[in-house]
Amino acid sequence: MSLSVELKDLEVLTTNAKQIQDDVLKEILTLNANTEYLKRFLDGSSDKELFKKNVPVVSYNDVKPYIERVANGEPSDVISGGTITRFVQSTGTSGGIHKIFPVNDKYIENLGYLLAVSSLITSNDKVDEKGKKMAFLYNRLESKTPSGLALSSSFTSYFMSDYFKNRSSKCNSEYTSPDQVILCPDNNQSVYCHLLCGLSQREKVVGVSATFAHALIKAINALQIYWKELSSNIRSGHVSEWITDLDCKNAVSAILGGPDPELADVIEQECSHKSWEGIITRLWPKAKFIECIVTGQMAQYIPTLDFYSNKLPIVSMVYGSSESIFGVNVDPLSKPQDVSYTFLPNISYFEFLPIDHEEDMNTIVDLVGVKLGCYYETVVTSYFGLHRYLIGDILQVTGFYNNTPQFRFVRRKNIVLSVNSEATTEQDILKGLASATLVLESSNSMLTGFTCYADISSFPGHYVFYWELKAKDVDDVVELDENVLEECCYALEESFDALYKRLRSKEGSIGALEIKVVQQGTFDSLMEYFISKGGSVAQYKTPMCINSSETLAVLEDKVIARFYSQKSPPLNL
Ligand code: AMP
């Protein structure tokens, strides 16, 4: 299995979006006509009008019983007309619960297609110059559903497939790491080996990439821990003993070639600088771009990436989920805040529920029916058994590429902080964070992880932000400057909306915002906690808001200091 992708295909797809979407729906309805799920509503018909009239818009809990029956061994046609060959599992960090979805090879092919199109776009736009990408890609061991089908994250399903093995070199700029490193299921060993391969080929590295920004920050953290050992491996030409995955070790040894004391000296010299500002460009001087998703909740990592990379352009290319792939960024060099994703009309059938009319399902529009500037929640009908399924992401239409709309990722639905009648959205939180990190810049520390929750255990309830801080200079310890951190609390509050400020400053029904500083490594522990529940490193997103007591306990254990806002935010007139 291999994929042949040409950029002109994208032109054709986006020009004929309407027809392609109609064809996709027809194909899906014909394929699934006799499933137990769809028969109830359509009685075997594949008519679009009937579909729109009869098939309800649903969320995960509505389809979960059907999905679980297939996972437990009932035939695929409970929900899907195609053969189900495996399940993919969402990370559970964006919506709070782990969801599983039945899929087959077509799903993996779609993922391969998305990655191939995105590679083509970056090479075409000269972002991705001739050279290699140091890509922090990870795999995990698959588990099994009770009926024995493979269950894994979507990336694992792709890496384990022939689509990955046979990927076209035209579509994928070469990685510095051999496939054995990507496929190694122990993510500590793989991050170490990714770094070793990237360092030993430092002159060839033109780009540094990961799926989500978080995975890239994690790689830099690993570099801070291991650089002495990495340079000693390069000096001797031997890979450390603790790399026990033999396929991985042999492949990395072959890349090292032999001892390289000169390179080891350079690495030691760069990494022993007091400040790690610009470390990426110092170690990989030919790197021209960073590639990872920095939209949505990943935006919080932009300042840290800018710090480590001396503000190399960040290319945020793809948008997808376990349920379906959505789109690709056709303008790779757009600024993170301007990134939009052009939907791919051949992947699933897409509809859009205007967010001001969530109660009225009659207002749902087709992909080509969305209006510029308006906000929608995506509703997906997939080849694998999801029909009119609400994804939970809020998007805004920013333009059209040929005849296909482009969307800015706005926020997850339902992720809000609230202790009273106010609703502080993910976007409000990110805005607050941007101004609080500006305040933090006057200190010696930077923010490396955060999450928050609404504490209503006492009255008045208040917002709590958990912050993990790190000293800007590697050998320094974080100095917790009370004034700066109290100002950070205030900067967060000041950027929330008018209702928050009224309830906080006038009515006193919201208490002062609190920042709880946690020990270094806390957010790694949080990730490990989620991974232990079935998540994957490649897809991991730190939850922006916490609402489970178990997760809170992981954080509460690690709190080292608390700071409160000392003044009330001004009322908006
Ligand atoms: P999962 O199914 O665990 O991979 O999570 C999918 C979710 O991750 C999506 O529904 C989005 O909320 C988020 N996500 C994926 N790609 C992006 C992106 N490019 N920008 C912002 N959020 C994204």
Coordinates of C-alpha atoms and ligand atoms in Angstrom, one line a residue:
M1 CA 0.0 0.0 0.0
S2 CA 1.4 3.4 -0.9
L3 CA -0.2 6.8 -1.6
S4 CA 0.4 8.8 -4.6
V5 CA -0.5 12.4 -3.9
E6 CA -0.1 15.5 -6.1
L7 CA -0.7 19.1 -5.2
K8 CA -3.0 19.4 -8.2
D9 CA -5.3 16.9 -6.5
L10 CA -5.9 19.5 -3.8
E11 CA -6.9 22.0 -6.4
V12 CA -9.4 19.6 -7.9
L13 CA -10.8 18.6 -4.5
T14 CA -11.3 22.2 -3.3
T15 CA -12.7 23.4 -6.6
N16 CA -15.3 20.6 -6.7
A17 CA -16.1 20.6 -3.0
K18 CA -19.9 20.6 -3.3
Q19 CA -20.1 17.7 -5.8
I20 CA -17.5 15.7 -3.9
Q21 CA -19.4 16.2 -0.6
D22 CA -22.6 15.0 -2.2
D23 CA -20.8 11.9 -3.6
V24 CA -19.2 11.2 -0.2
L25 CA -22.6 11.3 1.5
K26 CA -24.1 9.0 -1.1
E27 CA -21.3 6.6 -0.8
I28 CA -21.5 6.5 3.0
L29 CA -25.2 6.1 3.1
T30 CA -25.1 3.3 0.5
L31 CA -22.4 1.6 2.4
N32 CA -24.1 1.9 5.8
A33 CA -27.8 1.6 4.6
N34 CA -28.3 -1.8 6.2
T35 CA -26.6 -1.1 9.5
E36 CA -28.7 -1.5 12.6
Y37 CA -28.0 2.2 13.5
L38 CA -29.0 3.8 10.2
K39 CA -31.9 1.5 9.3
R40 CA -33.9 2.9 12.1
F41 CA -33.9 6.4 10.5
L42 CA -33.6 5.7 6.8
D43 CA -35.0 2.3 6.2
G44 CA -32.3 1.5 3.7
S45 CA -32.5 4.7 1.8
S46 CA -29.4 6.8 0.8
D47 CA -31.4 9.9 0.0
K48 CA -29.8 13.1 1.2
E49 CA -33.0 14.9 2.0
L50 CA -34.3 12.0 4.1
F51 CA -30.9 11.9 5.8
K52 CA -31.1 15.6 6.8
K53 CA -34.7 15.1 7.9
N54 CA -34.5 11.9 9.9
V55 CA -31.0 11.3 11.2
P56 CA -30.5 12.9 14.5
V57 CA -27.4 15.0 15.5
V58 CA -25.7 13.1 18.2
S59 CA -22.8 13.1 20.7
Y60 CA -20.5 10.4 21.9
N61 CA -22.8 9.1 24.6
D62 CA -25.6 8.5 22.0
V63 CA -23.4 6.2 19.9
K64 CA -21.3 4.7 22.6
P65 CA -23.6 1.7 23.2
Y66 CA -23.4 0.7 19.5
I67 CA -19.6 1.2 19.4
E68 CA -19.1 -0.8 22.5
R69 CA -21.2 -3.7 21.1
V70 CA -18.9 -3.9 18.1
A71 CA -15.8 -3.6 20.4
N72 CA -17.3 -6.5 22.4
G73 CA -17.5 -8.8 19.4
E74 CA -20.9 -8.1 17.7
P75 CA -20.6 -7.8 13.9
S76 CA -19.5 -4.4 12.4
D77 CA -22.9 -3.8 10.8
V78 CA -24.4 -2.8 14.1
I79 CA -23.0 0.6 13.1
S80 CA -20.8 0.3 10.0
G81 CA -21.4 -1.2 6.6
G82 CA -17.6 -1.5 5.9
T83 CA -15.4 -4.0 7.7
I84 CA -14.1 -2.7 11.0
T85 CA -10.5 -3.8 11.4
R86 CA -9.4 -1.8 14.4
F87 CA -10.4 0.9 16.9
V88 CA -8.8 4.2 17.5
Q89 CA -8.8 5.9 20.9
S90 CA -8.9 9.6 21.5
T91 CA -6.4 11.0 24.1
G92 CA -9.3 12.1 26.3
T93 CA -7.4 15.2 27.2
S94 CA -9.5 17.6 25.1
G95 CA -12.9 16.4 26.1
G96 CA -12.0 14.8 29.3
I97 CA -13.1 11.2 28.4
H98 CA -11.4 8.5 26.4
K99 CA -13.5 7.7 23.4
I100 CA -13.0 4.8 21.0
F101 CA -14.0 4.7 17.4
P102 CA -14.2 1.8 14.9
V103 CA -12.2 2.3 11.7
N104 CA -10.5 0.4 8.9
D105 CA -7.7 0.9 6.4
K106 CA -9.5 3.8 4.8
Y107 CA -9.0 5.8 8.0
I108 CA -5.3 5.1 8.0
E109 CA -5.1 6.0 4.3
N110 CA -6.8 9.3 5.1
L111 CA -4.3 10.1 7.8
G112 CA -1.4 9.2 5.4
Y113 CA -3.0 11.4 2.8
L114 CA -3.2 14.4 5.2
L115 CA 0.4 14.1 6.2
A116 CA 1.5 13.7 2.6
V117 CA -0.5 16.7 1.4
S118 CA 0.9 18.8 4.3
S119 CA 4.5 17.7 3.3
L120 CA 3.8 18.6 -0.3
I121 CA 2.6 22.1 0.7
T122 CA 5.6 22.8 2.9
S123 CA 8.0 21.7 0.2
N124 CA 6.1 23.6 -2.5
D125 CA 6.2 26.8 -0.4
K126 CA 10.0 26.4 0.1
V127 CA 9.4 26.1 3.8
D128 CA 10.8 22.7 3.8
E129 CA 14.2 23.1 2.0
K130 CA 16.3 20.3 0.9
G131 CA 17.6 18.6 4.0
K132 CA 16.2 16.5 6.8
K133 CA 13.5 17.0 9.4
M134 CA 14.2 16.1 13.0
A135 CA 10.7 14.8 13.8
F136 CA 9.7 13.8 17.3
L137 CA 7.2 11.1 16.4
Y138 CA 6.1 8.4 18.8
N139 CA 4.5 5.1 18.8
R140 CA 2.8 3.0 21.5
L141 CA 2.0 -0.6 22.0
E142 CA -1.5 -1.4 20.8
S143 CA -4.0 -3.0 23.1
K144 CA -7.0 -5.1 22.2
T145 CA -10.7 -4.7 22.4
P146 CA -12.6 -7.5 24.2
S147 CA -13.3 -9.0 20.7
G148 CA -9.5 -9.0 19.9
L149 CA -9.4 -6.0 17.5
A150 CA -6.4 -3.7 17.8
L151 CA -7.0 -0.5 19.8
S152 CA -4.5 2.4 19.6
S153 CA -4.1 6.1 19.0
S154 CA -4.7 7.2 15.5
F155 CA -0.9 7.9 15.0
T156 CA 0.0 4.5 16.2
S157 CA -2.5 3.0 13.8
Y158 CA -0.7 4.9 11.0
F159 CA 2.8 4.1 12.1
M160 CA 2.0 0.4 12.3
S161 CA 0.6 0.4 8.8
D162 CA 2.0 -0.3 5.4
Y163 CA 1.0 3.3 4.4
F164 CA 3.8 4.5 6.8
K165 CA 6.3 1.9 5.7
N166 CA 5.7 2.6 2.0
R167 CA 5.3 6.3 2.2
S168 CA 6.5 8.1 -0.8
S169 CA 9.8 9.9 -0.4
K170 CA 8.4 12.7 -2.6
C171 CA 5.8 13.4 0.0
N172 CA 7.9 13.1 3.1
S173 CA 11.1 15.0 3.5
E174 CA 13.5 12.6 5.1
Y175 CA 13.5 12.3 8.9
T176 CA 16.8 12.3 10.8
S177 CA 15.5 9.3 12.8
P178 CA 15.2 5.9 11.2
D179 CA 11.7 4.2 11.4
Q180 CA 12.9 1.9 14.2
V181 CA 13.1 5.0 16.5
I182 CA 9.6 6.2 15.6
L183 CA 8.3 2.6 16.1
C184 CA 10.0 2.0 19.4
P185 CA 7.1 1.7 21.9
D186 CA 9.1 3.1 24.9
N187 CA 8.8 6.8 24.5
N188 CA 11.8 7.6 26.8
Q189 CA 14.1 5.5 24.6
S190 CA 12.6 7.0 21.4
V191 CA 13.0 10.7 22.5
Y192 CA 16.6 10.0 23.4
C193 CA 17.3 8.3 20.1
H194 CA 15.5 11.0 18.2
L195 CA 17.8 13.5 19.8
L196 CA 20.9 11.4 19.2
C197 CA 20.1 11.0 15.5
G198 CA 19.2 14.7 15.2
L199 CA 22.4 15.8 16.9
S200 CA 24.6 13.5 14.9
Q201 CA 23.2 14.9 11.6
R202 CA 23.0 18.5 12.9
E203 CA 24.2 20.0 9.6
K204 CA 21.4 18.4 7.6
V205 CA 18.5 19.5 9.8
V206 CA 16.4 22.1 8.1
G207 CA 13.3 21.7 10.3
V208 CA 12.3 20.5 13.7
S209 CA 8.9 19.0 14.0
A210 CA 6.4 17.1 16.2
T211 CA 2.7 16.5 16.1
F212 CA 1.6 18.9 18.8
A213 CA 3.7 21.7 20.3
H214 CA 3.7 19.9 23.6
A215 CA 5.7 17.0 22.2
L216 CA 8.4 19.4 21.1
I217 CA 8.7 21.1 24.5
K218 CA 9.0 17.6 26.0
A219 CA 11.9 16.9 23.6
I220 CA 13.7 20.0 24.7
N221 CA 13.2 19.0 28.3
A222 CA 14.7 15.6 27.5
L223 CA 17.7 17.4 25.9
Q224 CA 18.2 19.4 29.1
I225 CA 18.3 16.2 31.0
Y226 CA 20.4 14.1 28.7
W227 CA 22.8 16.4 26.7
K228 CA 25.9 15.3 28.6
E229 CA 25.1 11.6 27.9
L230 CA 24.1 12.4 24.3
S231 CA 27.4 14.1 23.6
S232 CA 29.3 11.3 25.3
N233 CA 27.5 8.8 23.0
I234 CA 28.6 10.9 20.0
R235 CA 32.1 11.2 21.3
S236 CA 32.5 7.4 21.7
G237 CA 30.2 6.3 18.8
H238 CA 28.3 4.0 21.2
V239 CA 24.6 4.2 22.2
S240 CA 23.9 4.1 25.9
E241 CA 23.2 0.7 27.5
W242 CA 19.7 1.7 28.7
I243 CA 18.6 1.8 25.1
T244 CA 17.4 -1.8 25.1
D245 CA 15.1 -1.8 22.1
L246 CA 17.6 -3.6 19.8
D247 CA 16.1 -2.6 16.5
C248 CA 16.2 1.0 17.6
K249 CA 19.7 0.7 19.0
N250 CA 21.2 -0.9 15.9
A251 CA 19.6 1.6 13.6
V252 CA 20.8 4.5 15.7
S253 CA 24.4 3.0 16.0
A254 CA 24.5 2.8 12.2
I255 CA 23.6 6.5 12.0
L256 CA 26.3 7.5 14.5
G257 CA 28.8 5.7 12.4
G258 CA 31.7 6.0 14.8
P259 CA 33.3 8.4 17.3
D260 CA 32.9 12.1 16.6
P261 CA 34.7 14.1 19.3
E262 CA 34.5 17.4 17.4
L263 CA 30.7 17.3 17.2
A264 CA 30.6 16.2 20.9
D265 CA 32.6 19.3 21.8
V266 CA 30.3 21.6 19.9
I267 CA 27.2 20.1 21.6
E268 CA 28.8 20.4 25.0
Q269 CA 29.8 24.0 24.3
E270 CA 26.3 25.0 23.2
C271 CA 24.4 23.2 25.9
S272 CA 26.6 24.4 28.7
H273 CA 25.6 28.0 28.0
K274 CA 23.8 29.5 31.0
S275 CA 20.9 30.5 28.9
W276 CA 19.1 28.1 26.6
E277 CA 17.6 30.9 24.6
G278 CA 17.9 30.0 20.9
I279 CA 19.2 26.5 21.7
I280 CA 17.4 25.0 18.6
T281 CA 19.1 27.4 16.2
R282 CA 22.5 27.0 17.9
L283 CA 22.5 23.3 17.8
W284 CA 20.8 23.0 14.4
P285 CA 22.1 26.1 12.6
K286 CA 20.4 25.3 9.3
A287 CA 17.0 24.8 10.8
K288 CA 14.6 27.2 9.1
F289 CA 11.3 26.3 10.7
I290 CA 9.5 24.6 13.5
E291 CA 6.6 22.4 12.5
C292 CA 3.9 21.4 15.0
I293 CA 0.3 22.3 15.9
V294 CA 0.2 25.5 17.8
T295 CA -3.5 26.4 17.4
G296 CA -6.1 25.9 20.1
Q297 CA -4.8 24.9 23.4
M298 CA -1.3 24.4 22.0
A299 CA -1.0 28.2 21.6
Q300 CA 0.2 28.3 25.2
Y301 CA 3.5 26.9 24.1
I302 CA 4.3 29.5 21.5
P303 CA 6.3 31.8 23.8
T304 CA 8.5 28.9 24.9
L305 CA 9.0 27.7 21.4
D306 CA 10.0 31.2 20.4
F307 CA 12.4 31.4 23.2
Y308 CA 14.2 28.1 22.3
S309 CA 14.2 28.8 18.5
N310 CA 14.9 32.5 18.4
K311 CA 11.5 32.9 16.8
L312 CA 11.9 30.6 13.8
P313 CA 8.6 30.5 11.9
I314 CA 6.2 28.0 13.3
V315 CA 4.3 26.0 10.8
S316 CA 1.0 24.6 12.0
M317 CA -0.2 22.3 9.2
V318 CA -2.9 19.8 10.1
Y319 CA -6.2 19.6 11.9
G320 CA -7.8 16.3 12.7
S321 CA -9.2 14.1 15.4
S322 CA -9.8 10.4 16.2
E323 CA -13.3 10.8 14.7
S324 CA -12.1 12.2 11.3
I325 CA -9.5 14.2 9.6
F326 CA -10.6 17.8 8.9
G327 CA -8.1 19.9 7.1
V328 CA -4.8 21.3 6.1
N329 CA -3.1 24.7 6.2
V330 CA -2.5 25.8 2.7
D331 CA -0.5 28.8 3.8
P332 CA 2.3 27.3 6.0
L333 CA 4.0 30.6 6.8
S334 CA 0.9 32.3 8.2
K335 CA 1.4 33.5 11.8
P336 CA 0.1 31.1 14.4
Q337 CA -2.8 33.4 15.3
D338 CA -3.8 33.6 11.6
V339 CA -3.6 29.9 10.8
S340 CA -6.7 28.5 9.1
Y341 CA -7.4 24.9 8.0
T342 CA -8.9 24.2 4.6
F343 CA -11.3 21.3 4.9
L344 CA -10.6 18.2 2.7
P345 CA -14.0 17.4 1.2
N346 CA -13.2 13.8 0.3
I347 CA -12.6 12.6 3.8
S348 CA -16.0 12.6 5.5
Y349 CA -19.3 14.4 5.0
F350 CA -19.2 17.7 6.9
E351 CA -22.0 19.8 8.2
F352 CA -21.9 22.8 10.5
L353 CA -24.2 23.8 13.3
P354 CA -24.2 27.6 13.8
I355 CA -23.2 28.2 17.4
D356 CA -25.9 30.8 18.1
H357 CA -28.6 28.3 17.0
E358 CA -27.4 25.2 18.8
E359 CA -31.0 24.3 19.7
D360 CA -32.3 24.4 16.2
M361 CA -31.0 21.6 14.1
N362 CA -32.7 23.0 11.0
T363 CA -30.0 25.7 10.9
I364 CA -27.3 23.1 10.0
V365 CA -25.5 23.9 6.8
D366 CA -23.3 22.0 4.4
L367 CA -19.6 22.5 4.0
V368 CA -20.1 24.9 1.1
G369 CA -23.0 26.7 2.8
V370 CA -21.0 28.3 5.7
K371 CA -20.7 32.0 5.8
L372 CA -17.6 34.1 6.2
G373 CA -16.9 35.2 9.7
C374 CA -19.5 32.9 11.3
Y375 CA -18.9 30.4 14.1
Y376 CA -19.9 26.8 13.8
E377 CA -19.5 23.4 15.5
T378 CA -18.6 20.7 13.0
V379 CA -20.9 17.7 12.6
V380 CA -19.3 14.7 11.0
T381 CA -20.7 11.7 9.0
S382 CA -17.8 9.3 8.5
Y383 CA -17.3 6.1 6.5
F384 CA -16.9 4.1 9.7
G385 CA -20.2 4.6 11.4
L386 CA -20.5 8.1 12.8
H387 CA -23.6 9.8 11.5
R388 CA -24.2 13.5 12.2
Y389 CA -21.8 13.4 15.1
L390 CA -20.9 16.6 17.0
I391 CA -17.2 17.0 17.2
G392 CA -17.2 19.5 20.0
D393 CA -14.8 22.0 18.3
I394 CA -15.9 25.6 17.6
L395 CA -14.5 27.0 14.3
Q396 CA -14.8 30.3 12.6
V397 CA -14.9 30.7 8.8
T398 CA -12.0 32.8 7.7
G399 CA -12.1 32.5 3.9
F400 CA -12.3 30.1 1.0
Y401 CA -9.6 28.2 -0.9
N402 CA -11.1 27.7 -4.3
N403 CA -14.7 26.7 -3.3
T404 CA -13.8 25.1 0.0
P405 CA -14.1 27.0 3.3
Q406 CA -11.2 27.6 5.6
F407 CA -11.6 27.6 9.3
R408 CA -9.8 29.0 12.3
F409 CA -9.8 26.7 15.3
V410 CA -11.5 28.8 18.0
R411 CA -11.9 26.5 21.0
R412 CA -13.3 23.3 22.4
K413 CA -17.0 23.5 23.2
N414 CA -17.9 23.1 26.9
I415 CA -14.4 23.9 28.1
V416 CA -15.3 26.8 30.3
L417 CA -14.5 27.9 33.8
S418 CA -17.4 29.1 35.8
V419 CA -18.0 29.5 39.5
N420 CA -21.2 31.6 39.1
S421 CA -23.1 32.6 36.0
E422 CA -20.0 33.7 34.0
A423 CA -18.6 31.5 31.3
T424 CA -14.9 31.9 30.8
T425 CA -13.9 30.2 27.5
E426 CA -10.8 28.5 26.4
Q427 CA -10.1 31.6 24.3
D428 CA -10.5 33.9 27.3
I429 CA -8.1 31.8 29.2
L430 CA -5.5 31.9 26.4
K431 CA -5.9 35.6 26.1
G432 CA -5.4 36.0 29.9
L433 CA -2.4 33.7 29.7
A434 CA -0.8 35.8 27.0
S435 CA -0.9 38.9 29.1
A436 CA 0.2 37.1 32.3
T437 CA 3.2 35.7 30.5
L438 CA 4.2 39.2 29.5
V439 CA 4.2 40.1 33.2
L440 CA 6.3 37.0 33.9
E441 CA 8.9 38.1 31.4
S442 CA 10.2 40.6 34.0
S443 CA 11.3 37.7 36.2
N444 CA 13.9 34.9 35.7
S445 CA 11.3 32.3 35.0
M446 CA 9.1 31.1 32.1
L447 CA 5.8 29.1 32.1
T448 CA 6.2 25.5 30.9
G449 CA 2.8 24.1 31.8
F450 CA -0.5 25.2 33.0
T451 CA -4.1 24.1 33.6
C452 CA -6.9 25.5 35.7
Y453 CA -10.1 24.7 37.5
A454 CA -13.0 26.4 39.2
D455 CA -12.8 25.9 42.9
I456 CA -16.3 26.1 44.4
S457 CA -15.4 24.2 47.6
S458 CA -15.6 27.4 49.5
F459 CA -17.6 30.6 49.1
P460 CA -17.0 32.7 47.0
G461 CA -15.7 30.3 44.5
H462 CA -12.5 31.3 42.6
Y463 CA -10.4 30.3 39.7
V464 CA -7.2 28.3 40.4
F465 CA -4.4 28.2 37.9
Y466 CA -1.7 25.5 38.3
W467 CA 1.6 26.8 36.8
E468 CA 4.8 25.0 36.3
L469 CA 7.8 27.4 36.0
K470 CA 11.3 26.9 34.9
A471 CA 14.3 29.3 35.1
K472 CA 15.2 30.9 31.8
D473 CA 18.9 30.0 32.5
V474 CA 19.4 26.3 32.8
D475 CA 21.4 26.2 36.0
D476 CA 19.4 28.8 37.8
V477 CA 16.6 27.8 40.2
V478 CA 13.2 29.4 39.8
E479 CA 12.8 32.4 42.0
L480 CA 9.2 32.9 43.0
D481 CA 8.8 36.7 43.0
E482 CA 5.7 37.4 45.0
N483 CA 5.0 40.7 43.3
V484 CA 5.4 39.4 39.8
L485 CA 3.2 36.4 40.5
E486 CA 0.5 38.4 42.1
E487 CA 0.6 40.7 39.1
C488 CA 0.2 37.6 36.9
C489 CA -3.0 36.7 38.8
Y490 CA -4.3 40.2 38.2
A491 CA -3.3 40.2 34.5
L492 CA -5.4 37.0 34.1
E493 CA -8.4 38.5 35.8
E494 CA -8.1 41.8 33.9
S495 CA -8.4 40.0 30.6
F496 CA -11.6 38.1 31.5
D497 CA -15.0 39.4 30.3
A498 CA -17.2 42.1 31.8
L499 CA -19.5 39.6 33.7
Y500 CA -16.5 38.0 35.4
K501 CA -15.2 41.4 36.5
R502 CA -18.6 42.5 37.7
L503 CA -19.1 39.4 39.8
R504 CA -15.6 39.6 41.1
S505 CA -15.2 43.4 41.7
K506 CA -18.7 44.6 42.3
E507 CA -20.8 41.7 43.7
G508 CA -18.0 39.8 45.4
S509 CA -19.4 36.5 44.2
I510 CA -16.1 35.4 42.7
G511 CA -13.0 35.3 44.9
A512 CA -9.5 36.4 44.0
L513 CA -7.8 34.3 41.3
E514 CA -5.1 32.0 42.6
I515 CA -2.0 30.7 41.0
K516 CA -0.6 27.6 42.5
V517 CA 3.0 27.0 41.5
V518 CA 3.8 23.3 41.1
Q519 CA 7.1 21.4 41.3
Q520 CA 9.0 20.9 38.1
G521 CA 8.0 17.7 36.3
T522 CA 4.4 17.9 37.5
F523 CA 3.0 18.3 34.0
D524 CA 5.0 15.3 32.9
S525 CA 3.4 13.3 35.8
L526 CA 0.0 14.6 34.6
M527 CA 0.8 13.3 31.1
E528 CA 2.0 10.0 32.4
Y529 CA -1.3 9.8 34.3
F530 CA -3.3 10.3 31.1
I531 CA -1.0 7.9 29.1
S532 CA -1.6 5.3 31.8
K533 CA -5.3 5.6 31.0
G534 CA -4.7 4.9 27.3
G535 CA -3.5 8.2 25.8
S536 CA -0.6 8.6 23.5
V537 CA 2.4 11.0 23.7
A538 CA 2.0 12.1 20.1
Q539 CA -1.6 13.1 20.6
Y540 CA -1.3 14.4 24.1
K541 CA -2.7 17.8 24.9
T542 CA -2.5 19.1 28.5
P543 CA -6.1 19.6 29.5
M544 CA -6.8 23.3 29.7
C545 CA -9.3 22.8 32.5
I546 CA -9.6 20.1 35.0
N547 CA -12.8 18.7 36.2
S548 CA -11.9 15.3 37.7
S549 CA -10.9 14.9 41.3
E550 CA -8.4 12.2 40.4
T551 CA -6.6 14.6 38.1
L552 CA -6.7 17.4 40.6
A553 CA -5.1 15.1 43.2
V554 CA -2.1 14.6 40.8
L555 CA -1.6 18.3 40.8
E556 CA -2.4 19.2 44.4
D557 CA 0.3 16.9 45.6
K558 CA 2.9 19.0 43.9
V559 CA 1.9 22.5 44.9
I560 CA 4.9 24.4 46.3
A561 CA 3.5 28.0 46.5
R562 CA 0.3 30.0 46.2
F563 CA -0.3 33.5 45.1
Y564 CA -3.5 35.5 44.9
S565 CA -4.6 38.6 43.0
Q566 CA -4.3 41.5 45.3
K567 CA -6.6 43.9 43.5
S568 CA -10.0 43.7 41.9
P569 CA -10.0 44.0 38.1
P570 CA -11.6 47.2 36.8
L571 CA -15.2 47.1 35.7
N572 CA -15.9 47.5 32.0
L573 CA -18.0 50.6 31.5
Ligands
AMP1 P1 -7.8 13.4 19.7 O1 -9.0 12.7 19.1 O2 -7.5 12.9 21.0 O3 -6.6 13.3 18.7 O4 -8.2 14.9 19.8 C1 -8.7 15.7 18.7 C2 -8.9 17.1 19.2 O5 -7.6 17.8 19.3 C3 -9.7 17.9 18.1 O6 -11.1 17.7 18.2 C4 -9.3 19.3 18.6 O7 -10.0 19.7 19.7 C5 -7.8 19.1 18.9 N1 -7.0 19.4 17.7 C6 -6.5 18.6 16.8 N2 -5.8 19.3 15.8 C7 -5.9 20.6 16.2 C8 -5.4 21.8 15.6 N3 -4.7 21.8 14.5 N4 -5.6 22.9 16.2 C9 -6.3 23.0 17.4 N5 -6.8 21.9 18.0 C10 -6.6 20.7 17.4

